[in-house]
Coordinates of C-alpha atoms in Angstrom, one line a residue:
M92 CA 4.2 27.2 5.7
K93 CA 6.6 25.7 3.1
K94 CA 6.4 22.4 4.9
I95 CA 2.6 22.5 5.0
L96 CA 2.4 23.3 1.3
T97 CA 4.7 20.4 0.5
L98 CA 2.5 18.0 2.6
L99 CA -0.6 19.3 0.8
S100 CA 1.0 18.4 -2.5
V101 CA 1.7 14.8 -1.5
I102 CA -1.8 14.3 -0.3
A103 CA -2.9 15.3 -3.8
L104 CA -1.0 12.2 -5.0
S105 CA -3.9 10.1 -3.7
S106 CA -6.4 12.0 -5.7
T107 CA -7.5 11.5 -9.3
S108 CA -5.8 14.8 -10.3
A109 CA -2.4 13.8 -9.1
V110 CA 0.1 13.8 -11.9
S111 CA 2.9 16.3 -12.3
A112 CA 6.4 16.6 -13.7
V113 CA 7.0 12.8 -13.7
A114 CA 9.0 13.0 -16.9
C115 CA 11.8 15.0 -15.4
T116 CA 12.2 13.0 -12.2
P117 CA 15.3 10.9 -11.8
A118 CA 15.0 7.2 -11.1
Q119 CA 14.9 6.2 -7.4
M120 CA 18.2 4.4 -7.7
D121 CA 20.7 3.6 -10.5
V122 CA 20.6 -0.2 -10.8
D123 CA 21.9 -2.8 -13.1
L124 CA 18.6 -4.4 -14.4
G125 CA 20.2 -7.9 -14.3
S126 CA 17.6 -9.5 -12.0
S127 CA 20.1 -11.5 -9.9
I128 CA 21.8 -8.5 -8.4
I129 CA 18.9 -6.2 -7.7
G130 CA 18.8 -5.4 -4.0
T131 CA 21.9 -7.4 -3.2
N132 CA 24.0 -4.3 -2.3
I133 CA 21.8 -3.2 0.6
N134 CA 23.5 -2.9 4.0
K135 CA 21.8 -5.3 6.3
A136 CA 24.2 -4.9 9.3
N137 CA 21.5 -3.3 11.5
A138 CA 18.6 -5.6 10.5
K139 CA 16.5 -6.9 13.3
D140 CA 15.1 -10.4 13.6
L141 CA 11.4 -10.2 14.7
S142 CA 10.5 -13.7 13.7
V143 CA 8.2 -15.8 15.7
N144 CA 7.5 -19.6 16.0
P145 CA 5.5 -20.6 12.9
D146 CA 3.9 -23.5 14.8
T147 CA 2.1 -21.0 17.0
H148 CA 1.4 -18.4 14.3
H149 CA -0.5 -20.2 11.6
G150 CA 2.6 -21.4 9.9
V151 CA 4.1 -17.9 9.5
S152 CA 7.4 -16.7 11.0
N153 CA 6.7 -13.0 10.3
F154 CA 4.4 -10.7 8.3
F155 CA 5.3 -7.6 6.3
T156 CA 3.4 -5.2 4.2
L157 CA 4.4 -2.9 1.4
G158 CA 1.9 -0.6 -0.4
D159 CA -0.1 2.6 -0.4
S160 CA -3.2 4.0 1.3
L161 CA -5.0 0.7 1.1
S162 CA -2.6 -0.7 3.7
D163 CA -1.4 2.5 5.4
N164 CA -1.9 2.4 9.2
G165 CA 0.2 5.5 10.1
G166 CA 2.6 5.5 7.2
L167 CA 1.7 8.9 5.8
V168 CA 1.8 10.5 9.2
T169 CA 5.1 8.9 10.0
I170 CA 6.9 10.0 6.8
A171 CA 5.5 13.5 7.2
Q172 CA 7.0 13.6 10.7
D173 CA 10.3 12.1 9.5
E174 CA 10.8 14.3 6.4
L175 CA 9.2 17.5 7.4
G176 CA 8.6 17.5 11.2
V177 CA 4.8 18.0 10.8
T178 CA 2.0 15.8 12.0
P179 CA -1.2 15.8 9.8
K180 CA -4.4 14.7 11.6
I181 CA -6.6 12.1 9.9
T182 CA -10.0 12.5 11.4
G183 CA -13.8 12.2 10.9
E184 CA -14.8 8.8 9.7
Y185 CA -11.1 8.0 9.0
K186 CA -9.5 5.9 11.7
N187 CA -5.7 5.9 11.6
G188 CA -5.7 5.8 7.8
F189 CA -8.0 5.9 4.8
S190 CA -10.8 3.8 6.2
N191 CA -13.1 3.8 9.2
G192 CA -11.5 0.8 10.8
L193 CA -9.0 -2.0 10.3
R194 CA -7.6 -2.5 6.7
T195 CA -7.2 -5.8 5.0
V196 CA -3.5 -6.2 6.0
E197 CA -4.2 -5.3 9.6
L198 CA -6.9 -8.0 9.8
I199 CA -4.5 -10.6 8.3
N200 CA -1.8 -9.5 10.8
N201 CA -4.3 -9.9 13.6
M202 CA -5.2 -13.4 12.4
I203 CA -1.5 -14.4 12.5
F204 CA -0.6 -12.5 15.7
D205 CA -2.7 -12.8 18.9
K206 CA -2.2 -9.3 20.4
E207 CA -3.1 -10.5 23.8
K208 CA -0.3 -13.0 23.7
E209 CA 2.3 -10.8 22.0
S210 CA 4.6 -8.8 24.2
V211 CA 4.5 -5.8 21.9
D212 CA 2.7 -4.9 18.7
T213 CA 5.3 -4.4 15.9
F214 CA 2.8 -3.9 13.1
K215 CA 3.6 -0.2 12.9
A216 CA 4.7 2.1 10.2
S217 CA 8.3 2.4 9.0
N218 CA 10.2 3.8 6.1
L219 CA 13.7 4.2 4.7
I220 CA 14.7 7.1 6.9
H221 CA 12.7 6.2 10.0
S222 CA 14.6 5.5 13.3
A223 CA 14.0 2.3 15.1
D224 CA 11.5 3.3 17.7
I225 CA 9.7 0.2 19.1
D226 CA 11.0 -1.4 22.3
Y227 CA 11.3 -5.1 21.7
K228 CA 12.4 -8.3 23.4
K229 CA 12.5 -11.5 21.5
D230 CA 11.9 -13.5 24.7
E231 CA 12.3 -13.0 28.4
S232 CA 16.0 -13.9 28.4
S233 CA 16.8 -11.3 25.7
T234 CA 17.9 -7.8 26.1
A235 CA 15.4 -5.1 25.0
E236 CA 16.4 -3.3 21.8
K237 CA 14.9 -0.7 19.4
V238 CA 13.4 -2.2 16.2
W239 CA 11.4 -1.0 13.2
G240 CA 7.7 -1.6 12.5
R241 CA 6.6 -4.2 9.9
N242 CA 4.3 -2.1 7.7
Y243 CA 6.1 -0.1 5.0
S244 CA 2.9 1.1 3.3
V245 CA 2.4 4.9 2.8
G246 CA -0.8 6.7 1.7
G247 CA -0.1 8.3 -1.6
A248 CA 2.8 6.0 -2.5
T249 CA 3.3 5.0 -6.1
A250 CA 5.3 2.5 -8.1
A251 CA 6.4 5.3 -10.5
D252 CA 8.9 7.9 -9.3
A253 CA 6.9 10.8 -7.8
G254 CA 7.4 14.0 -9.8
G255 CA 7.9 17.6 -8.9
L256 CA 9.1 19.4 -5.8
F257 CA 6.8 17.5 -3.4
G258 CA 8.0 14.2 -4.8
Q259 CA 11.6 15.0 -4.1
L260 CA 11.1 16.5 -0.7
L261 CA 8.5 14.2 0.9
M262 CA 7.7 11.1 -1.2
K263 CA 11.3 10.4 -2.3
N264 CA 11.5 7.6 0.3
T265 CA 8.1 6.1 0.0
G266 CA 7.9 4.5 -3.5
I267 CA 7.5 0.7 -3.7
Y268 CA 11.1 0.1 -4.6
K269 CA 12.3 2.3 -1.6
Q270 CA 9.9 0.4 0.7
A271 CA 11.5 -2.9 -0.4
Q272 CA 14.9 -1.4 0.3
A273 CA 13.9 -0.2 3.7
L274 CA 12.4 -3.6 4.6
V275 CA 15.6 -5.5 3.6
Q276 CA 17.8 -3.0 5.4
Q277 CA 15.8 -3.1 8.7
Q278 CA 14.4 -6.6 8.9
V279 CA 15.9 -10.1 8.9
I280 CA 14.0 -12.2 6.4
N281 CA 13.2 -15.8 7.1
E282 CA 12.0 -18.6 4.9
K283 CA 8.4 -18.7 6.3
D284 CA 7.9 -14.9 6.4
L285 CA 4.8 -13.7 4.6
F286 CA 4.8 -10.5 2.5
V287 CA 1.8 -8.7 1.1
V288 CA 2.6 -6.1 -1.6
E289 CA -0.1 -3.9 -3.0
I290 CA 0.7 -0.9 -5.2
G291 CA -0.3 0.8 -8.5
G292 CA -3.6 2.4 -7.7
N293 CA -2.1 5.9 -7.5
D294 CA -0.2 5.1 -10.8
L295 CA -3.5 4.3 -12.5
F296 CA -5.0 7.6 -11.2
G297 CA -2.0 9.3 -12.7
L298 CA -2.5 7.5 -16.0
A299 CA -6.2 8.5 -16.0
A300 CA -5.2 12.1 -15.5
A301 CA -2.7 11.8 -18.4
Q302 CA -5.1 10.0 -20.7
D303 CA -4.6 12.6 -23.4
D304 CA -0.8 13.0 -22.9
Y305 CA 1.0 10.1 -24.5
N306 CA 4.5 11.0 -23.3
A307 CA 3.3 11.3 -19.6
Q308 CA 1.6 8.0 -20.0
R309 CA 4.8 6.3 -21.2
T310 CA 6.8 7.8 -18.4
I311 CA 4.5 6.8 -15.7
M312 CA 4.0 3.3 -17.1
T313 CA 7.7 2.6 -17.6
S314 CA 8.8 4.0 -14.3
A315 CA 6.0 2.1 -12.4
I316 CA 6.7 -1.3 -14.0
D317 CA 10.5 -0.9 -13.5
N318 CA 10.1 -0.1 -9.9
I319 CA 7.6 -2.9 -9.2
R320 CA 10.1 -5.3 -10.8
N321 CA 13.0 -3.8 -8.8
A322 CA 10.9 -4.1 -5.6
L323 CA 10.0 -7.7 -6.1
F324 CA 13.5 -8.8 -7.1
T325 CA 14.9 -6.9 -4.1
L326 CA 12.7 -9.1 -1.8
V327 CA 13.3 -12.4 -3.5
N328 CA 17.0 -11.8 -3.9
N329 CA 17.2 -11.3 -0.1
G330 CA 15.3 -14.5 0.8
A331 CA 11.6 -13.8 0.5
K332 CA 9.7 -16.9 -0.5
R333 CA 6.1 -16.1 0.2
I334 CA 5.0 -12.9 -1.5
L335 CA 1.3 -12.2 -2.3
F336 CA 1.0 -9.3 -4.8
L337 CA -2.3 -7.5 -5.0
T338 CA -2.5 -5.8 -8.3
P339 CA -4.2 -2.4 -8.6
P340 CA -8.0 -2.5 -9.1
D341 CA -10.1 -1.5 -12.1
I342 CA -10.4 2.1 -11.1
L343 CA -13.5 2.5 -13.4
L344 CA -15.4 0.6 -10.8
T345 CA -14.6 3.2 -8.0
P346 CA -16.9 6.1 -7.2
G347 CA -14.2 8.6 -8.1
H348 CA -13.6 7.3 -11.6
K349 CA -16.8 5.6 -12.7
G350 CA -17.4 8.6 -15.0
D351 CA -14.0 8.4 -16.7
D352 CA -13.6 7.7 -20.4
K353 CA -14.1 3.9 -20.4
V354 CA -12.1 3.4 -23.6
K355 CA -9.1 5.5 -22.9
V356 CA -8.8 4.8 -19.2
G357 CA -9.9 1.2 -19.6
N358 CA -7.1 0.6 -22.1
L359 CA -4.5 2.1 -19.9
C360 CA -5.6 -0.1 -16.9
K361 CA -5.5 -3.1 -19.1
E362 CA -2.0 -2.4 -20.4
F363 CA -0.8 -1.7 -16.9
D364 CA -2.2 -5.1 -15.8
A365 CA -0.6 -6.9 -18.7
K366 CA 2.8 -5.4 -18.0
I367 CA 2.6 -6.4 -14.3
A368 CA 1.8 -10.0 -15.5
E369 CA 5.0 -10.0 -17.4
V370 CA 7.0 -9.0 -14.3
V371 CA 5.3 -11.7 -12.3
K372 CA 6.1 -14.3 -14.9
E373 CA 9.8 -13.2 -14.9
V374 CA 10.0 -13.4 -11.1
N375 CA 8.4 -16.9 -10.9
A376 CA 10.6 -18.1 -13.8
K377 CA 13.6 -17.4 -11.6
Y378 CA 12.1 -18.2 -8.2
A379 CA 9.5 -20.8 -8.7
D380 CA 6.3 -20.7 -6.6
T381 CA 7.5 -17.6 -4.7
L382 CA 5.1 -14.9 -6.0
E383 CA 1.3 -15.4 -5.9
V384 CA -1.0 -12.8 -7.5
Y385 CA -4.5 -11.7 -6.5
N386 CA -5.6 -9.7 -9.5
L387 CA -7.8 -6.8 -8.3
Y388 CA -8.1 -5.5 -11.8
Q389 CA -9.9 -8.7 -12.8
K390 CA -11.5 -9.5 -9.5
L391 CA -12.9 -6.2 -8.2
Q392 CA -16.3 -6.6 -9.9
E393 CA -16.6 -10.1 -8.4
I394 CA -15.6 -8.7 -5.0
L395 CA -18.3 -6.0 -5.3
D396 CA -20.9 -8.4 -6.4
G397 CA -20.1 -10.8 -3.5
F398 CA -20.2 -7.9 -1.0
K399 CA -23.7 -7.0 -2.3
K400 CA -24.9 -10.5 -2.3
G401 CA -24.2 -10.9 1.4
N402 CA -26.1 -7.7 2.3
P403 CA -29.4 -6.6 0.6
N404 CA -28.7 -3.0 1.7
A405 CA -25.2 -2.9 0.3
N406 CA -24.1 0.0 -1.8
I407 CA -21.2 -0.8 -4.1
T408 CA -21.2 2.2 -6.5
D409 CA -21.4 5.3 -4.3
K410 CA -19.0 6.8 -1.7
F411 CA -20.2 7.1 1.9
C412 CA -18.1 10.2 2.7
I413 CA -16.8 13.4 1.3
S414 CA -13.0 13.5 1.9
T415 CA -10.8 16.5 2.1
A416 CA -7.9 14.3 0.8
F417 CA -9.3 14.9 -2.7
D418 CA -9.9 18.7 -2.5
L419 CA -6.9 20.7 -1.4
A420 CA -8.8 23.9 -1.5
E421 CA -10.8 22.9 1.5
L422 CA -7.8 22.1 3.8
D423 CA -7.1 24.5 6.6
L424 CA -3.4 25.4 6.3
T425 CA -3.3 26.5 10.0
N426 CA -4.5 23.1 11.3
L427 CA -3.7 20.5 8.7
E428 CA -6.4 17.8 8.8
I429 CA -7.5 15.1 6.4
K430 CA -11.1 14.4 7.1
A431 CA -13.9 12.1 5.9
T432 CA -17.4 13.5 6.5
R433 CA -20.6 11.6 5.8
A434 CA -22.0 12.8 2.5
E435 CA -25.3 14.6 2.5
G436 CA -28.2 12.2 2.9
N437 CA -25.9 9.6 4.6
E438 CA -26.3 11.0 8.2
E439 CA -28.5 8.2 9.3
K440 CA -27.2 5.4 7.1
N441 CA -25.0 2.5 8.1
I442 CA -21.5 2.9 6.9
D443 CA -21.1 -0.9 7.0
D444 CA -23.6 -1.1 4.1
Y445 CA -21.1 0.7 1.9
F446 CA -18.1 -0.8 0.2
F447 CA -16.4 2.6 -0.5
I448 CA -15.8 5.2 2.2
D449 CA -14.6 7.8 -0.3
D450 CA -13.7 8.1 -4.0
V451 CA -11.5 5.0 -4.0
H452 CA -10.9 3.5 -0.5
P453 CA -12.9 0.7 1.0
T454 CA -14.8 0.9 4.3
A455 CA -13.8 -1.3 7.2
A456 CA -16.6 -3.6 6.1
G457 CA -15.2 -3.7 2.6
H458 CA -11.7 -4.5 3.9
K459 CA -13.1 -7.2 6.2
Y460 CA -14.8 -8.9 3.2
V461 CA -11.6 -8.8 1.1
S462 CA -9.5 -10.0 4.1
K463 CA -11.5 -13.2 4.2
I464 CA -10.9 -13.8 0.5
I465 CA -7.1 -13.2 0.9
W466 CA -6.9 -15.4 3.9
D467 CA -8.6 -18.3 2.1
L468 CA -6.2 -17.8 -0.8
L469 CA -3.2 -18.0 1.5
V470 CA -4.6 -21.1 3.1
A471 CA -5.1 -22.7 -0.3
K472 CA -1.5 -21.8 -1.1
N473 CA -0.3 -23.5 2.1
W474 CA 1.4 -20.3 3.2
V475 CA -0.8 -20.0 6.3
T476 CA -2.8 -22.6 8.3
N477 CA -6.2 -22.1 9.9

């Protein structure tokens, strides 16, 4: 029962009410903030080289993802199994994560890797404590070995250090800085590898919940920005040269937060975005043309308008489903299940007409629309080829 209650607590991190005890949480790792040495002390002795021929993979030698529930394709289930030995079920309209189909990063991965031609799918979940569990042969002449998956995203993950008991027991190895450490420790990084990093949405939800608590705001903000900085420098200091960073969206445009105080929450979102911009500037000043940003805070309204323009029946303001991930009281402790159920009145409606499946997450149609935008950006950047 203790393990189940702990897991319930971490699921709450994805909801709008998820902020607790951040101020008393120790940092993820004691580091010298000198940017040149961040991440350089990681043991890479067991790292595996899963690189492919860029000439046959759209100019990309490998593809990695770090982030939260927007990119999770089994990350939350995997960390629950690794840390607690429990396996939550994600059901209903949810399919292997917090959407009803493939997420943006999965679609991009599938554009780079032709599953029919690849010997094994390595775009699976991994984390800092996960054991290598994928049987992999680089080519027919190689010996098979166990390797780690290439997606380090975890639903509920934050940039800021997770607070409270649940944060220390379950989420201590899932923050964005820990994801970067895990990737460097487990994967050989090559010059033409592509990285997509998206994080900060859960931090904004935490800031919104703390809109009247200045001390909590400062703690979340400082911790989040420090860990984003540490994560990015960990990647670039270990050879990453093509990083696309998706900033957190304007949460006031999501169904779960459209009723929030537009001044208080809006100012916190704006400040968070400005601080991320400072980190990006610092990274690019040291490693020119290494970090590209797609600013979801500034672009989300444009994305929603574009989604609606292409579909006269599109709904960009309401959620299609009611999700138990945002209401712990409804979860069955004897059979842990995170479920998305069509909202009343939506039984006969087409989910593809909706951008949001729940309070904050896009539908598969929403992800597909965004994936095309991201792909075109990567092509324009000459990081991938059509």
